[in-house]
GROMACS .gro file of C-alpha atoms in nm:
model
   91
    1UNK     CA    1   0.000   0.000   0.000
    2UNK     CA    2   0.132   0.340  -0.100
    3UNK     CA    3  -0.147   0.590  -0.028
    4UNK     CA    4  -0.408   0.634   0.246
    5UNK     CA    5  -0.717   0.834   0.153
    6UNK     CA    6  -0.875   0.975   0.469
    7UNK     CA    7  -1.240   1.074   0.459
    8UNK     CA    8  -1.399   1.334   0.680
    9UNK     CA    9  -1.766   1.256   0.654
   10UNK     CA   10  -1.924   1.125   0.335
   11UNK     CA   11  -1.673   1.128   0.050
   12UNK     CA   12  -1.744   1.211  -0.313
   13UNK     CA   13  -1.789   0.854  -0.441
   14UNK     CA   14  -1.725   0.946  -0.806
   15UNK     CA   15  -1.394   1.107  -0.708
   16UNK     CA   16  -1.302   0.806  -0.496
   17UNK     CA   17  -1.378   0.571  -0.787
   18UNK     CA   18  -1.162   0.784  -1.017
   19UNK     CA   19  -0.872   0.774  -0.770
   20UNK     CA   20  -0.894   0.396  -0.741
   21UNK     CA   21  -0.918   0.354  -1.120
   22UNK     CA   22  -0.600   0.556  -1.167
   23UNK     CA   23  -0.369   0.365  -0.934
   24UNK     CA   24  -0.236   0.008  -0.917
   25UNK     CA   25  -0.465  -0.245  -0.753
   26UNK     CA   26  -0.397  -0.276  -0.381
   27UNK     CA   27  -0.195   0.044  -0.356
   28UNK     CA   28  -0.459   0.248  -0.168
   29UNK     CA   29  -0.626   0.224   0.170
   30UNK     CA   30  -0.934   0.427   0.258
   31UNK     CA   31  -0.970   0.541   0.617
   32UNK     CA   32  -1.330   0.628   0.703
   33UNK     CA   33  -1.362   0.874   0.986
   34UNK     CA   34  -1.611   1.121   1.122
   35UNK     CA   35  -1.566   1.232   1.481
   36UNK     CA   36  -1.934   1.324   1.506
   37UNK     CA   37  -2.065   0.978   1.412
   38UNK     CA   38  -2.082   0.654   1.607
   39UNK     CA   39  -2.187   0.300   1.527
   40UNK     CA   40  -2.472   0.275   1.276
   41UNK     CA   41  -2.423   0.608   1.095
   42UNK     CA   42  -2.051   0.535   1.054
   43UNK     CA   43  -2.135   0.193   0.916
   44UNK     CA   44  -2.371   0.356   0.665
   45UNK     CA   45  -2.076   0.567   0.543
   46UNK     CA   46  -1.866   0.252   0.502
   47UNK     CA   47  -2.110   0.051   0.289
   48UNK     CA   48  -2.102   0.249  -0.039
   49UNK     CA   49  -1.727   0.301  -0.004
   50UNK     CA   50  -1.682  -0.074   0.035
   51UNK     CA   51  -1.867  -0.140  -0.293
   52UNK     CA   52  -1.613   0.078  -0.475
   53UNK     CA   53  -1.304  -0.024  -0.279
   54UNK     CA   54  -1.328  -0.403  -0.279
   55UNK     CA   55  -1.328  -0.448  -0.659
   56UNK     CA   56  -1.027  -0.212  -0.676
   57UNK     CA   57  -0.836  -0.413  -0.416
   58UNK     CA   58  -0.830  -0.121  -0.172
   59UNK     CA   59  -0.823  -0.168   0.202
   60UNK     CA   60  -1.097   0.000   0.403
   61UNK     CA   61  -1.033   0.103   0.761
   62UNK     CA   62  -1.302   0.243   0.988
   63UNK     CA   63  -1.221   0.480   1.273
   64UNK     CA   64  -1.478   0.396   1.534
   65UNK     CA   65  -1.543   0.408   1.901
   66UNK     CA   66  -1.727   0.077   1.897
   67UNK     CA   67  -1.663  -0.248   1.711
   68UNK     CA   68  -1.881  -0.266   1.401
   69UNK     CA   69  -1.995  -0.571   1.205
   70UNK     CA   70  -1.859  -0.439   0.876
   71UNK     CA   71  -1.661  -0.592   0.592
   72UNK     CA   72  -1.390  -0.333   0.655
   73UNK     CA   73  -1.041  -0.479   0.663
   74UNK     CA   74  -0.952  -0.292   0.980
   75UNK     CA   75  -1.077  -0.067   1.252
   76UNK     CA   76  -0.920   0.200   1.468
   77UNK     CA   77  -1.004   0.201   1.835
   78UNK     CA   78  -0.883   0.485   2.061
   79UNK     CA   79  -0.639   0.420   2.343
   80UNK     CA   80  -0.924   0.448   2.590
   81UNK     CA   81  -1.132   0.197   2.389
   82UNK     CA   82  -1.155  -0.180   2.424
   83UNK     CA   83  -0.845  -0.387   2.359
   84UNK     CA   84  -0.816  -0.635   2.071
   85UNK     CA   85  -0.947  -0.918   2.289
   86UNK     CA   86  -1.271  -0.725   2.341
   87UNK     CA   87  -1.313  -0.554   2.002
   88UNK     CA   88  -1.491  -0.762   1.740
   89UNK     CA   89  -1.259  -0.681   1.451
   90UNK     CA   90  -1.342  -0.851   1.119
   91UNK     CA   91  -1.057  -1.060   0.983
   0.00000   0.00000   0.00000
């Protein structure tokens, strides 16, 4: 992976698709973040991004304060959050 695209809220999906189309497969990770959203709303942001990212071989990481049942390939949990033994991180 060479580039991490960090979202702040809902990204422009057409722009994201264009970025992924213009780079080698697997060279980009997308970090989904929105400090104002928790759980369900954050998951709703992840779903359309996932439909673009997976076919392009991009990793999707979700910054969240709770473990989410999402097909994301990673999650970020703050230092004050649950440890890996507690967080339900998809593998």
